[in-house]
Short mmCIF file of C-alpha atoms in Angstrom, two decimals:
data_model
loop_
_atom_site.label_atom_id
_atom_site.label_comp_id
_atom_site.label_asym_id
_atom_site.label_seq_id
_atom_site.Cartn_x
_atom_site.Cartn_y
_atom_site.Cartn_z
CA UNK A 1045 0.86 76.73 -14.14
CA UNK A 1046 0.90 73.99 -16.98
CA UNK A 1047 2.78 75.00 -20.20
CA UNK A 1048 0.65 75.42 -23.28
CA UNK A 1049 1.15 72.91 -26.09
CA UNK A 1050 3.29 72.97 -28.64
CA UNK A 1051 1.36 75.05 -31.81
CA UNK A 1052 1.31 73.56 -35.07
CA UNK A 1053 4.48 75.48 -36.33
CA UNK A 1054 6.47 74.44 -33.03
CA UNK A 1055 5.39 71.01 -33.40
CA UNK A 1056 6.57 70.91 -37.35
CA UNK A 1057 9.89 72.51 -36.62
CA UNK A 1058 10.54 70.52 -33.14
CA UNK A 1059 9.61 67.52 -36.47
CA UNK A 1060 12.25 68.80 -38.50
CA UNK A 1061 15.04 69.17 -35.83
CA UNK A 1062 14.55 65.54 -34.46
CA UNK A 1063 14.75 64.24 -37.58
CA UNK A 1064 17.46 66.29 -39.67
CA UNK A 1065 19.11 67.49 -36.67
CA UNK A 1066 21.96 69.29 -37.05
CA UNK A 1067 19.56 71.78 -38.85
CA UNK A 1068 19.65 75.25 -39.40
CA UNK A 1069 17.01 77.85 -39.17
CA UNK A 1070 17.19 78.92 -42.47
CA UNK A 1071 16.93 74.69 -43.53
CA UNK A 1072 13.87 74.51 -41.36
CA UNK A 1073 11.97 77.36 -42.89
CA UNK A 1074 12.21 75.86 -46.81
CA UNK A 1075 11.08 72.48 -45.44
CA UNK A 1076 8.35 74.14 -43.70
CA UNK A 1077 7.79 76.76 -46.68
CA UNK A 1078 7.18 79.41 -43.96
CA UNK A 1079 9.65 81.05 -41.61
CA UNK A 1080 10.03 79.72 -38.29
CA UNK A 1081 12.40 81.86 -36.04
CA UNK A 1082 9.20 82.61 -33.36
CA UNK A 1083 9.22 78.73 -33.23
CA UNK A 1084 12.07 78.13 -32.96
CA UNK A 1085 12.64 80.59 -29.86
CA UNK A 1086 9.75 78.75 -28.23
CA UNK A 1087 11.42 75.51 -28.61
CA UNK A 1088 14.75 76.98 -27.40
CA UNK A 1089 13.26 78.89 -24.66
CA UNK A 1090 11.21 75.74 -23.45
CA UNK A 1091 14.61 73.66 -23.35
CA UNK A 1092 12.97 71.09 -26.15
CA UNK A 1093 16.25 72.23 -28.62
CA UNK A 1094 19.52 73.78 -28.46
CA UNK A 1095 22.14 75.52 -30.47
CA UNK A 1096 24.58 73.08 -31.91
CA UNK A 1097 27.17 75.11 -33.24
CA UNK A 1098 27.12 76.78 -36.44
CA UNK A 1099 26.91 75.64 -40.32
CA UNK A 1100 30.19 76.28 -42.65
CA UNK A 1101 28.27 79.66 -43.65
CA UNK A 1102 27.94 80.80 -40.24
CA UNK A 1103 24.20 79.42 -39.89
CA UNK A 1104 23.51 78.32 -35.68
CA UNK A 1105 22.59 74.68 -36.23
CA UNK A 1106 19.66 73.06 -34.07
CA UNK A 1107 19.57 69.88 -32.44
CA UNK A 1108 17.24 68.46 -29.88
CA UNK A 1109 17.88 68.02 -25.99
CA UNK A 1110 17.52 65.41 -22.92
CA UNK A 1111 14.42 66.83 -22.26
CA UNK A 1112 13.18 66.59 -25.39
CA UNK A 1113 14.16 62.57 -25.56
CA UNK A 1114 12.13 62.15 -21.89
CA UNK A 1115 9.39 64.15 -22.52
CA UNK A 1116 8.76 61.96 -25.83
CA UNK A 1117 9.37 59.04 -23.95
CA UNK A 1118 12.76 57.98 -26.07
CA UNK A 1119 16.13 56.60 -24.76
CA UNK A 1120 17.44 57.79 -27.73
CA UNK A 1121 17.17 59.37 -31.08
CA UNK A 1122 17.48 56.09 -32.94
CA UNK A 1123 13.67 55.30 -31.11
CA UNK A 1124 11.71 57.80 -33.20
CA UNK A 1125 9.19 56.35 -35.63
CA UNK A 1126 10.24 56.04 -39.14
CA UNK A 1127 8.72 58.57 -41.15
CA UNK A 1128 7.42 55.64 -43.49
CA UNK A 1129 5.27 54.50 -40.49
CA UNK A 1130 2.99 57.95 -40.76
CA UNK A 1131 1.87 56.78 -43.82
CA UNK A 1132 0.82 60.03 -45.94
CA UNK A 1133 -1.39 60.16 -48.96
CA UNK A 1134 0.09 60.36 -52.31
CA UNK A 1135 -0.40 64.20 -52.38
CA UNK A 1136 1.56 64.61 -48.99
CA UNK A 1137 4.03 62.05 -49.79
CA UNK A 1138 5.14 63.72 -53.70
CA UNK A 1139 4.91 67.89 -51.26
CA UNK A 1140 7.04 66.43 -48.56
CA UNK A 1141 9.62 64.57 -50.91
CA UNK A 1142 9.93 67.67 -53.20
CA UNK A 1143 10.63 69.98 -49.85
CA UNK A 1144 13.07 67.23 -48.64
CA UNK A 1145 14.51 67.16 -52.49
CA UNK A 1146 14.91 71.19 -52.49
CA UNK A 1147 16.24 71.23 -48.71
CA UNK A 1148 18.86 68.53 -49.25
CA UNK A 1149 20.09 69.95 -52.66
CA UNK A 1150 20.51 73.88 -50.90
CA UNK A 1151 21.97 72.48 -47.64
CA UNK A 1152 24.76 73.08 -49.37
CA UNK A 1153 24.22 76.33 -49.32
CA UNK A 1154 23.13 77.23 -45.85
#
């Protein structure tokens, strides 16, 4: 049997991983604004991420696999698209840099 898809959520978290990796769960649910830990136990469970070790606060950190560079096609991580090639309207551009902004200031924290 073919696997399903990725969902929308597994999709935006398997997002935030590639680019941010290490990441933590807690990191991915502010940029997301939702929590993510089914997500994230699809991605883990499908092999598309993998723990990382763990954050100075005892966080497990998340960072992409093998699989997840041949399924997409990459050599490496340096191949993904910059995220200034998707291009978002002003709207999505001034939401995603104040979730970035937030993230990045309580990373700190996580």
């Amino acid at each position: 049997p073919r696997t399903p898809p990725l969902t929308q959520a597994q999709a935006e978290c398997l997002g935030v991983v590639a680019y941010l990796q290490p990441v933590s769960r807690p990191e991915i649910a502010r940029i997301r604004g939702v929590a993510s830990e089914s997500a994230v136990g699809t991605l883990l469970e499908r092999g598309l991420i993998e723990e990382s070790g763990r954050s100075r606060f005892g966080a497990v950190l998340y960072r992409t696999t093998e699989l997840f560079e041949r399924l997409f096609g990459l050599g490496a991580l340096s191949e993904l698209p910059d995220v200034s090639a998707f291009d978002p309207t002003p709207e999505e551009e001034g939401e995603l840099r104040d979730r970035l902004l937030r993230a990045g200031e309580q990373r700190g924290e996580t």
